[in-house]
Amino acid sequence: MKSAVETLNPTRVRLTVEVPFEELKDSLDAAYKKINQQVTVKGFRKGKIPARVIDQRFGRGAVLEEAVNDALPKFYTEAVNEAELSPLGQPDVDITELKDGETLNFTAEVDVRPALEIPDYSGIEVEVDAVEVTDEDVEKSVEQLRERFASTSPVERAAEDGDVVTIDLEAKVDGEVLEDGIANGVSYTIGSGELLDGVDEAVKGLSAGEEATFTSELKGGSAAGKEAEVTVKVTEVAKRELPELDDEFAQLASEFDTLDELKADSRKRLANMKQFDQATQAQERVLEKLLELVEVPVPEKLLEDEINTRKHNLEHHQLAQMGLTLDKYLEIQGKSAEEFETETREAAVKGIKTQFVLDELVKKENLNVNQEELTEHLMRRAASSGMSPDQFAQAVVEGGQVPLLVGEVARGKALAVVVEAASVKDTNGETVDLSDEDEETEAAAEEAAAEETTEG
């Protein structure tokens, strides 16, 4: 076999392949064997029909077609490996010549990863938010913990803002009660905004046993997005009572003996969270700068496929779970269809460029992924997906997704290398040292890389 490569553009090549006919022998033998098992000829046992009889009865052309279809993937793969190409997607194959007993010639056009030049990235400079935990931050954190330990006690009065009411709901659309439009015994905190728009105004001022009717757009269910007439009946009004902020509360809500110890721990946890956010911000901004340094041509077909995948995942998975259509989602977001198309295309372009650049860095820096790193990444992905590690691992293996996970870890490590080499300062002008990366910081790098290159 002989092959040659012609570069059509930075992301597409044409392979020209010439195959001597004798190299088709195995595929021809396989073709005769396959046809033998599929046909019957009077006077011959099944599977024992001579090749000349098959040629006479069914035509040599049918055998050649079967043999070529069998052989093409093998010869195409050999040509790709010989040329050291990284194909993207399936090739467009054209048989240019097939002479029985002489030769098989074909061409294959395919998108390929572009050759990239990664410049010196040590001069990248970015600014990130400073890690500052204020007394107000600590008080807010403790107050949120206090809210979780609030108790309620029934009261004989009209409902007020902040009360917990038990309510029954009935929704009608066009005068008809919806099958899934009835809910009884719902506990709701007035002012929380966790139910339908308009419910707060409807229940405030009502006492147990009283009801009101209001109009609201349904957020989910069989009539999601439609205007409904909703009747709400209050069956109980309860007042929320917050525990006193003292040492006794600290002992109730935590492992600490004093309120001061609880506040100190809250300050420490908030600082850790802000440091993680700072590391993530640094990685995102360093990645932006890195992409600006590298010229990355994007294959048009790959881009269109990525755009379609992102749209499909949004419309049929994320929005479907929320009971929203794409049109309703765009209305909520205040975006036009044209703006959505533009944003989706820009995100897809960035995702493809990010993957190409970080994959090139993986090769340049000779980065490898060990079993421990892969396991840690799998555990994090399982947690974010809501599955147990065993369930997630099984799904990954059965779906043949292990190489994708390895790629995510490797790209995270590549981004971490660039971040370590960059100059990162906070808004106070202080240098932020991310070189001593702990597990959380490495996780942030993997997340930053994965969010750009994958969807959904």
Short mmCIF file of C-alpha atoms in Angstrom, two decimals:
data_model
loop_
_atom_site.label_atom_id
_atom_site.label_comp_id
_atom_site.label_asym_id
_atom_site.label_seq_id
_atom_site.Cartn_x
_atom_site.Cartn_y
_atom_site.Cartn_z
CA MET A 1 0.00 0.00 0.00
CA LYS A 2 1.16 3.53 -0.84
CA SER A 3 -0.35 6.70 0.54
CA ALA A 4 0.15 10.45 0.23
CA VAL A 5 -1.27 13.40 2.18
CA GLU A 6 -2.48 16.69 0.74
CA THR A 7 -3.27 19.53 3.14
CA LEU A 8 -6.49 21.22 2.02
CA ASN A 9 -6.53 23.74 4.88
CA PRO A 10 -5.11 23.85 8.44
CA THR A 11 -7.81 21.47 9.67
CA ARG A 12 -8.54 19.21 6.69
CA VAL A 13 -6.45 16.80 4.60
CA ARG A 14 -6.95 14.47 1.66
CA LEU A 15 -5.34 11.03 1.77
CA THR A 16 -4.65 9.35 -1.56
CA VAL A 17 -4.19 5.58 -1.15
CA GLU A 18 -3.10 2.96 -3.68
CA VAL A 19 -3.59 -0.70 -2.74
CA PRO A 20 -2.09 -3.54 -4.83
CA PHE A 21 -4.76 -6.14 -5.52
CA GLU A 22 -2.90 -8.93 -3.75
CA GLU A 23 -3.36 -7.01 -0.46
CA LEU A 24 -7.12 -7.52 -0.88
CA LYS A 25 -6.77 -11.31 -0.70
CA ASP A 26 -7.86 -11.66 2.94
CA SER A 27 -10.88 -9.44 2.36
CA LEU A 28 -11.79 -11.34 -0.84
CA ASP A 29 -11.60 -14.65 1.03
CA ALA A 30 -13.79 -13.18 3.78
CA ALA A 31 -16.26 -11.92 1.16
CA TYR A 32 -16.62 -15.35 -0.48
CA LYS A 33 -17.05 -16.94 2.95
CA LYS A 34 -19.74 -14.43 3.95
CA ILE A 35 -21.66 -14.85 0.70
CA ASN A 36 -21.34 -18.64 1.05
CA GLN A 37 -23.19 -18.45 4.37
CA GLN A 38 -25.95 -16.24 2.97
CA VAL A 39 -26.94 -17.99 -0.30
CA THR A 40 -27.93 -21.45 -1.51
CA VAL A 41 -27.12 -23.03 -4.88
CA LYS A 42 -28.70 -26.29 -5.96
CA GLY A 43 -26.17 -29.10 -6.04
CA PHE A 44 -23.87 -27.56 -3.40
CA ARG A 45 -23.92 -27.78 0.36
CA LYS A 46 -24.33 -24.48 2.21
CA GLY A 47 -20.92 -22.92 2.75
CA LYS A 48 -19.26 -25.15 0.15
CA ILE A 49 -20.05 -23.19 -3.02
CA PRO A 50 -16.88 -22.68 -5.16
CA ALA A 51 -15.77 -19.11 -5.83
CA ARG A 52 -16.23 -19.48 -9.62
CA VAL A 53 -19.87 -20.52 -9.09
CA ILE A 54 -20.50 -17.49 -6.84
CA ASP A 55 -18.96 -15.27 -9.54
CA GLN A 56 -21.18 -16.83 -12.20
CA ARG A 57 -24.42 -16.82 -10.24
CA PHE A 58 -24.12 -13.58 -8.25
CA GLY A 59 -21.47 -11.62 -10.12
CA ARG A 60 -17.86 -10.84 -9.35
CA GLY A 61 -18.90 -7.23 -8.69
CA ALA A 62 -20.87 -8.22 -5.60
CA VAL A 63 -17.83 -10.01 -4.21
CA LEU A 64 -15.53 -7.06 -4.95
CA GLU A 65 -17.96 -4.64 -3.29
CA GLU A 66 -18.09 -6.79 -0.16
CA ALA A 67 -14.28 -7.14 -0.09
CA VAL A 68 -13.66 -3.41 -0.56
CA ASN A 69 -16.15 -2.49 2.17
CA ASP A 70 -14.30 -4.86 4.48
CA ALA A 71 -10.82 -3.63 3.53
CA LEU A 72 -11.28 0.15 3.39
CA PRO A 73 -11.32 0.83 7.17
CA LYS A 74 -8.06 -1.13 7.61
CA PHE A 75 -6.23 0.63 4.75
CA TYR A 76 -7.58 4.03 5.83
CA THR A 77 -6.33 3.45 9.40
CA GLU A 78 -2.90 2.36 8.10
CA ALA A 79 -2.66 5.52 5.98
CA VAL A 80 -3.66 7.72 8.95
CA ASN A 81 -1.08 6.09 11.21
CA GLU A 82 1.61 6.28 8.54
CA ALA A 83 1.00 10.01 8.14
CA GLU A 84 0.78 10.48 11.95
CA LEU A 85 -2.55 12.29 11.65
CA SER A 86 -5.11 12.96 14.39
CA PRO A 87 -8.45 12.65 12.56
CA LEU A 88 -11.61 14.24 13.86
CA GLY A 89 -14.80 12.45 12.92
CA GLN A 90 -15.47 10.13 9.99
CA PRO A 91 -13.75 10.53 6.60
CA ASP A 92 -15.43 11.20 3.25
CA VAL A 93 -14.18 8.28 1.15
CA ASP A 94 -14.23 8.15 -2.65
CA ILE A 95 -13.09 5.07 -4.60
CA THR A 96 -11.29 6.52 -7.60
CA GLU A 97 -10.26 3.27 -9.27
CA LEU A 98 -10.99 -0.43 -8.81
CA LYS A 99 -9.45 -2.79 -11.35
CA ASP A 100 -10.09 -6.46 -10.72
CA GLY A 101 -6.79 -8.23 -10.28
CA GLU A 102 -4.78 -4.99 -10.46
CA THR A 103 -5.40 -2.19 -7.98
CA LEU A 104 -7.71 -0.37 -5.59
CA ASN A 105 -7.26 3.41 -5.37
CA PHE A 106 -9.25 5.69 -3.11
CA THR A 107 -9.16 9.11 -1.49
CA ALA A 108 -10.29 10.03 2.01
CA GLU A 109 -10.92 13.60 3.14
CA VAL A 110 -11.06 14.10 6.88
CA ASP A 111 -10.83 16.89 9.46
CA VAL A 112 -7.68 16.74 11.59
CA ARG A 113 -6.38 18.42 14.67
CA PRO A 114 -4.46 21.51 13.60
CA ALA A 115 -0.74 21.75 14.29
CA LEU A 116 -0.34 24.26 17.13
CA GLU A 117 2.61 26.30 18.30
CA ILE A 118 2.43 26.84 22.06
CA PRO A 119 4.42 30.02 22.82
CA ASP A 120 6.14 30.89 26.07
CA TYR A 121 3.32 31.33 28.55
CA SER A 122 5.39 32.28 31.58
CA GLY A 123 4.66 35.98 30.99
CA ILE A 124 0.92 35.67 31.52
CA GLU A 125 -0.35 38.13 34.13
CA VAL A 126 -3.86 38.15 35.65
CA GLU A 127 -5.66 39.87 38.51
CA VAL A 128 -8.10 38.09 40.86
CA ASP A 129 -10.31 39.04 43.77
CA ALA A 130 -8.58 39.32 47.12
CA VAL A 131 -9.43 36.80 49.84
CA GLU A 132 -11.12 38.90 52.49
CA VAL A 133 -13.55 37.62 55.11
CA THR A 134 -15.40 40.45 56.86
CA ASP A 135 -17.22 40.38 60.18
CA GLU A 136 -20.40 40.83 58.15
CA ASP A 137 -19.59 37.64 56.19
CA VAL A 138 -19.16 35.70 59.44
CA GLU A 139 -22.39 37.10 60.93
CA LYS A 140 -24.30 36.16 57.76
CA SER A 141 -22.90 32.62 57.86
CA VAL A 142 -23.84 32.17 61.52
CA GLU A 143 -27.28 33.65 60.85
CA GLN A 144 -27.86 31.10 58.07
CA LEU A 145 -26.94 28.33 60.53
CA ARG A 146 -29.31 29.88 63.06
CA GLU A 147 -32.12 29.83 60.47
CA ARG A 148 -31.63 26.07 60.05
CA PHE A 149 -32.29 25.54 63.76
CA ALA A 150 -35.39 27.70 63.86
CA SER A 151 -38.49 26.19 65.50
CA THR A 152 -42.14 26.90 64.76
CA SER A 153 -45.18 27.20 66.98
CA PRO A 154 -48.82 27.56 65.81
CA VAL A 155 -50.44 30.96 66.36
CA GLU A 156 -54.08 32.11 66.32
CA ARG A 157 -53.69 35.15 64.05
CA ALA A 158 -53.40 36.18 60.42
CA ALA A 159 -50.26 35.14 58.54
CA GLU A 160 -47.37 37.61 58.36
CA ASP A 161 -44.13 37.84 56.43
CA GLY A 162 -41.69 35.19 57.70
CA ASP A 163 -44.40 32.90 59.09
CA VAL A 164 -44.57 29.22 58.14
CA VAL A 165 -47.99 28.38 56.74
CA THR A 166 -49.46 25.00 55.87
CA ILE A 167 -51.50 25.38 52.70
CA ASP A 168 -53.59 23.49 50.15
CA LEU A 169 -53.27 24.51 46.50
CA GLU A 170 -55.55 23.97 43.49
CA ALA A 171 -54.60 25.19 39.98
CA LYS A 172 -57.03 25.66 37.10
CA VAL A 173 -56.25 26.40 33.46
CA ASP A 174 -59.15 27.56 31.29
CA GLY A 175 -61.52 26.72 34.13
CA GLU A 176 -60.39 23.08 34.39
CA VAL A 177 -58.57 21.71 37.45
CA LEU A 178 -55.27 20.15 36.35
CA GLU A 179 -54.65 16.49 37.18
CA ASP A 180 -51.32 17.48 38.71
CA GLY A 181 -52.64 20.83 39.92
CA ILE A 182 -53.65 19.81 43.45
CA ALA A 183 -51.29 19.82 46.44
CA ASN A 184 -52.33 19.49 50.05
CA GLY A 185 -50.42 20.05 53.30
CA VAL A 186 -47.64 22.11 51.73
CA SER A 187 -45.35 23.82 54.25
CA TYR A 188 -44.25 27.25 53.01
CA THR A 189 -42.29 30.12 54.52
CA ILE A 190 -43.84 33.43 53.45
CA GLY A 191 -41.28 35.54 51.60
CA SER A 192 -38.98 32.66 50.65
CA GLY A 193 -40.00 32.80 46.98
CA GLU A 194 -39.92 29.01 46.76
CA LEU A 195 -43.44 28.63 45.37
CA LEU A 196 -45.52 30.31 42.70
CA ASP A 197 -45.29 34.04 42.03
CA GLY A 198 -48.12 35.77 43.82
CA VAL A 199 -48.55 33.26 46.64
CA ASP A 200 -46.92 35.55 49.23
CA GLU A 201 -49.38 38.36 48.59
CA ALA A 202 -52.29 35.88 48.58
CA VAL A 203 -51.61 34.24 51.97
CA LYS A 204 -50.47 37.29 53.94
CA GLY A 205 -53.39 38.40 56.07
CA LEU A 206 -55.14 35.02 55.95
CA SER A 207 -55.89 33.04 59.09
CA ALA A 208 -56.28 29.26 59.37
CA GLY A 209 -59.36 28.16 57.42
CA GLU A 210 -59.35 31.13 55.03
CA GLU A 211 -58.53 31.04 51.33
CA ALA A 212 -57.70 33.34 48.41
CA THR A 213 -57.39 33.10 44.65
CA PHE A 214 -54.62 34.56 42.49
CA THR A 215 -53.24 34.21 38.96
CA SER A 216 -49.75 32.88 38.33
CA GLU A 217 -47.65 31.34 35.59
CA LEU A 218 -46.95 27.67 36.35
CA LYS A 219 -43.24 26.80 36.60
CA GLY A 220 -43.54 23.05 36.02
CA GLY A 221 -45.90 20.15 35.46
CA SER A 222 -48.26 19.40 32.59
CA ALA A 223 -49.16 23.07 32.04
CA ALA A 224 -45.72 24.62 32.57
CA GLY A 225 -45.55 28.16 31.23
CA LYS A 226 -49.34 28.67 31.20
CA GLU A 227 -51.33 31.17 33.23
CA ALA A 228 -53.35 29.45 35.95
CA GLU A 229 -55.99 30.48 38.44
CA VAL A 230 -54.69 29.21 41.79
CA THR A 231 -56.77 28.83 44.94
CA VAL A 232 -54.75 28.69 48.15
CA LYS A 233 -56.25 27.70 51.51
CA VAL A 234 -54.38 28.23 54.77
CA THR A 235 -54.80 25.34 57.22
CA GLU A 236 -52.26 26.49 59.81
CA VAL A 237 -50.20 29.56 60.65
CA ALA A 238 -46.99 29.08 62.64
CA LYS A 239 -44.47 31.61 63.88
CA ARG A 240 -40.76 30.94 63.33
CA GLU A 241 -38.63 31.33 66.42
CA LEU A 242 -34.87 31.62 66.14
CA PRO A 243 -32.58 30.31 68.90
CA GLU A 244 -30.59 32.81 70.92
CA LEU A 245 -27.05 33.38 69.65
CA ASP A 246 -25.07 32.12 72.64
CA ASP A 247 -22.80 29.30 73.73
CA GLU A 248 -25.79 26.99 74.11
CA PHE A 249 -26.63 27.52 70.43
CA ALA A 250 -23.01 26.77 69.45
CA GLN A 251 -23.21 23.46 71.33
CA LEU A 252 -26.55 22.65 69.67
CA ALA A 253 -25.49 23.50 66.12
CA SER A 254 -21.83 22.42 66.07
CA GLU A 255 -19.08 20.53 67.81
CA PHE A 256 -17.88 23.73 69.52
CA ASP A 257 -18.48 24.76 73.15
CA THR A 258 -18.64 28.52 72.64
CA LEU A 259 -20.12 30.96 70.14
CA ASP A 260 -16.68 32.53 69.64
CA GLU A 261 -15.24 29.15 68.60
CA LEU A 262 -18.14 28.66 66.17
CA LYS A 263 -17.54 32.08 64.63
CA ALA A 264 -13.81 31.40 64.32
CA ASP A 265 -14.55 28.16 62.49
CA SER A 266 -17.00 29.96 60.21
CA ARG A 267 -14.33 32.54 59.38
CA LYS A 268 -11.86 29.76 58.56
CA ARG A 269 -14.34 27.91 56.32
CA LEU A 270 -15.29 31.11 54.51
CA ALA A 271 -11.60 31.86 53.90
CA ASN A 272 -11.10 28.37 52.44
CA MET A 273 -14.11 28.83 50.15
CA LYS A 274 -12.87 32.21 48.97
CA GLN A 275 -9.41 30.77 48.34
CA PHE A 276 -10.97 28.03 46.23
CA ASP A 277 -13.00 30.63 44.33
CA GLN A 278 -9.85 32.70 43.88
CA ALA A 279 -7.97 29.70 42.46
CA THR A 280 -10.84 28.97 40.07
CA GLN A 281 -10.92 32.61 39.00
CA ALA A 282 -7.16 32.56 38.40
CA GLN A 283 -7.41 29.44 36.26
CA GLU A 284 -10.27 30.84 34.18
CA ARG A 285 -8.43 34.11 33.55
CA VAL A 286 -5.11 32.42 32.81
CA LEU A 287 -6.91 30.16 30.33
CA GLU A 288 -8.39 33.23 28.61
CA LYS A 289 -4.91 34.75 28.27
CA LEU A 290 -3.44 31.48 27.02
CA LEU A 291 -6.07 31.17 24.29
CA GLU A 292 -5.27 34.72 23.17
CA LEU A 293 -1.63 33.67 22.64
CA VAL A 294 -2.34 30.69 20.38
CA GLU A 295 -3.73 30.78 16.85
CA VAL A 296 -6.25 27.92 16.76
CA PRO A 297 -8.11 27.14 13.52
CA VAL A 298 -11.43 25.37 14.19
CA PRO A 299 -12.82 22.70 11.80
CA GLU A 300 -16.25 23.89 10.64
CA LYS A 301 -17.91 20.46 10.77
CA LEU A 302 -16.58 19.82 14.28
CA LEU A 303 -17.87 23.25 15.31
CA GLU A 304 -21.35 22.58 13.91
CA ASP A 305 -21.47 19.19 15.67
CA GLU A 306 -20.44 20.82 18.97
CA ILE A 307 -23.07 23.55 18.59
CA ASN A 308 -25.78 20.97 17.90
CA THR A 309 -24.67 18.88 20.90
CA ARG A 310 -24.81 21.88 23.23
CA LYS A 311 -28.26 22.85 21.98
CA HIS A 312 -29.54 19.28 22.32
CA ASN A 313 -28.21 18.90 25.86
CA LEU A 314 -29.70 22.21 26.95
CA GLU A 315 -33.12 21.67 25.36
CA HIS A 316 -33.65 17.94 25.96
CA HIS A 317 -31.85 17.44 29.27
CA GLN A 318 -31.35 20.59 31.36
CA LEU A 319 -34.51 22.47 30.33
CA ALA A 320 -36.65 19.35 30.05
CA GLN A 321 -35.90 18.53 33.69
CA MET A 322 -37.16 21.99 34.66
CA GLY A 323 -40.27 21.68 32.50
CA LEU A 324 -39.14 24.54 30.24
CA THR A 325 -39.09 24.91 26.48
CA LEU A 326 -36.21 26.68 24.74
CA ASP A 327 -38.49 29.59 23.82
CA LYS A 328 -39.61 29.98 27.44
CA TYR A 329 -36.00 29.77 28.65
CA LEU A 330 -34.95 32.54 26.24
CA GLU A 331 -37.90 34.65 27.42
CA ILE A 332 -36.83 34.23 31.06
CA GLN A 333 -33.23 35.06 30.17
CA GLY A 334 -34.32 38.07 28.13
CA LYS A 335 -32.43 36.82 25.07
CA SER A 336 -33.38 36.70 21.43
CA ALA A 337 -32.89 33.56 19.32
CA GLU A 338 -30.08 35.37 17.48
CA GLU A 339 -28.28 36.21 20.74
CA PHE A 340 -28.63 32.59 21.87
CA GLU A 341 -27.16 31.34 18.58
CA THR A 342 -24.24 33.74 18.85
CA GLU A 343 -23.49 32.83 22.47
CA THR A 344 -23.72 29.11 21.77
CA ARG A 345 -21.34 29.40 18.81
CA GLU A 346 -18.85 31.46 20.84
CA ALA A 347 -18.94 28.94 23.70
CA ALA A 348 -18.47 26.04 21.29
CA VAL A 349 -15.50 27.75 19.61
CA LYS A 350 -13.91 28.43 23.00
CA GLY A 351 -14.50 24.85 24.11
CA ILE A 352 -12.85 23.38 21.01
CA LYS A 353 -9.90 25.78 21.21
CA THR A 354 -9.44 25.02 24.91
CA GLN A 355 -9.35 21.28 24.26
CA PHE A 356 -6.89 21.60 21.37
CA VAL A 357 -4.53 23.90 23.29
CA LEU A 358 -4.56 21.95 26.56
CA ASP A 359 -4.15 18.62 24.73
CA GLU A 360 -1.13 20.08 22.94
CA LEU A 361 0.26 21.19 26.31
CA VAL A 362 -0.23 17.68 27.70
CA LYS A 363 2.02 16.38 24.92
CA LYS A 364 4.53 19.22 25.22
CA GLU A 365 4.89 18.83 28.99
CA ASN A 366 4.75 14.99 28.86
CA LEU A 367 1.94 14.89 31.41
CA ASN A 368 0.53 11.53 32.46
CA VAL A 369 -2.48 10.53 34.54
CA ASN A 370 -2.02 7.91 37.24
CA GLN A 371 -4.71 5.69 38.75
CA GLU A 372 -4.96 7.72 41.95
CA GLU A 373 -5.58 10.97 40.03
CA LEU A 374 -8.21 9.27 37.85
CA THR A 375 -9.96 7.81 40.90
CA GLU A 376 -10.05 11.19 42.67
CA HIS A 377 -11.49 12.82 39.55
CA LEU A 378 -14.06 10.06 39.21
CA MET A 379 -15.13 10.59 42.84
CA ARG A 380 -15.61 14.33 42.25
CA ARG A 381 -17.57 13.77 39.04
CA ALA A 382 -19.74 11.18 40.79
CA ALA A 383 -20.53 13.63 43.60
CA SER A 384 -21.50 16.39 41.15
CA SER A 385 -23.70 13.98 39.16
CA GLY A 386 -25.59 12.80 42.25
CA MET A 387 -24.51 9.19 41.70
CA SER A 388 -22.51 6.92 43.98
CA PRO A 389 -18.87 6.39 42.94
CA ASP A 390 -19.62 2.75 42.06
CA GLN A 391 -22.64 3.69 39.94
CA PHE A 392 -20.74 6.45 38.17
CA ALA A 393 -17.71 4.23 37.55
CA GLN A 394 -19.94 1.49 36.10
CA ALA A 395 -21.67 4.00 33.81
CA VAL A 396 -18.31 5.36 32.66
CA VAL A 397 -16.92 1.91 31.86
CA GLU A 398 -20.08 0.67 30.14
CA GLY A 399 -20.26 3.86 28.07
CA GLY A 400 -16.61 3.64 27.03
CA GLN A 401 -16.01 7.04 28.66
CA VAL A 402 -12.76 6.24 30.53
CA PRO A 403 -10.54 7.94 27.89
CA LEU A 404 -12.70 11.07 28.20
CA LEU A 405 -12.15 11.17 31.97
CA VAL A 406 -8.42 10.64 31.51
CA GLY A 407 -8.44 13.55 29.06
CA GLU A 408 -10.22 15.79 31.55
CA VAL A 409 -7.63 15.05 34.25
CA ALA A 410 -4.73 15.56 31.85
CA ARG A 411 -6.11 18.89 30.63
CA GLY A 412 -6.61 19.98 34.24
CA LYS A 413 -2.96 19.20 34.95
CA ALA A 414 -1.90 21.12 31.83
CA LEU A 415 -3.86 24.18 32.93
CA ALA A 416 -2.36 23.91 36.43
CA VAL A 417 1.14 24.01 34.87
CA VAL A 418 0.31 27.26 33.06
CA VAL A 419 -1.26 28.81 36.16
CA GLU A 420 1.82 27.95 38.20
CA ALA A 421 4.02 29.72 35.64
CA ALA A 422 1.78 32.80 35.46
CA SER A 423 1.92 35.95 37.57
CA VAL A 424 -1.27 36.17 39.63
CA LYS A 425 -2.01 39.22 41.79
CA ASP A 426 -5.10 40.10 43.77
CA THR A 427 -6.97 43.40 43.71
CA ASN A 428 -4.80 44.61 46.61
CA GLY A 429 -1.69 44.15 44.50
CA GLU A 430 -0.54 41.14 46.53
CA THR A 431 1.02 38.18 44.73
CA VAL A 432 -1.13 35.05 44.90
CA ASP A 433 0.95 31.88 45.18
CA LEU A 434 -0.79 28.93 43.53
CA SER A 435 2.35 26.84 43.03
CA ASP A 436 1.79 24.76 46.17
CA GLU A 437 -1.36 23.20 44.80
CA ASP A 438 -3.44 21.16 47.17
CA GLU A 439 -6.13 18.70 46.16
CA GLU A 440 -8.83 21.39 46.06
CA THR A 441 -6.81 23.68 43.79
CA GLU A 442 -6.06 20.83 41.39
CA ALA A 443 -9.75 19.99 41.41
CA ALA A 444 -10.52 23.59 40.48
CA ALA A 445 -8.14 23.35 37.51
CA GLU A 446 -9.85 20.18 36.31
CA GLU A 447 -13.26 21.83 36.70
CA ALA A 448 -12.16 24.98 34.83
CA ALA A 449 -10.77 22.89 31.96
CA ALA A 450 -13.73 20.50 31.86
CA GLU A 451 -16.36 23.25 31.91
CA GLU A 452 -14.89 24.82 28.78
CA THR A 453 -14.41 21.61 26.80
CA THR A 454 -17.53 19.60 27.69
CA GLU A 455 -21.20 20.34 27.76
CA GLY A 456 -23.86 19.07 30.02
#
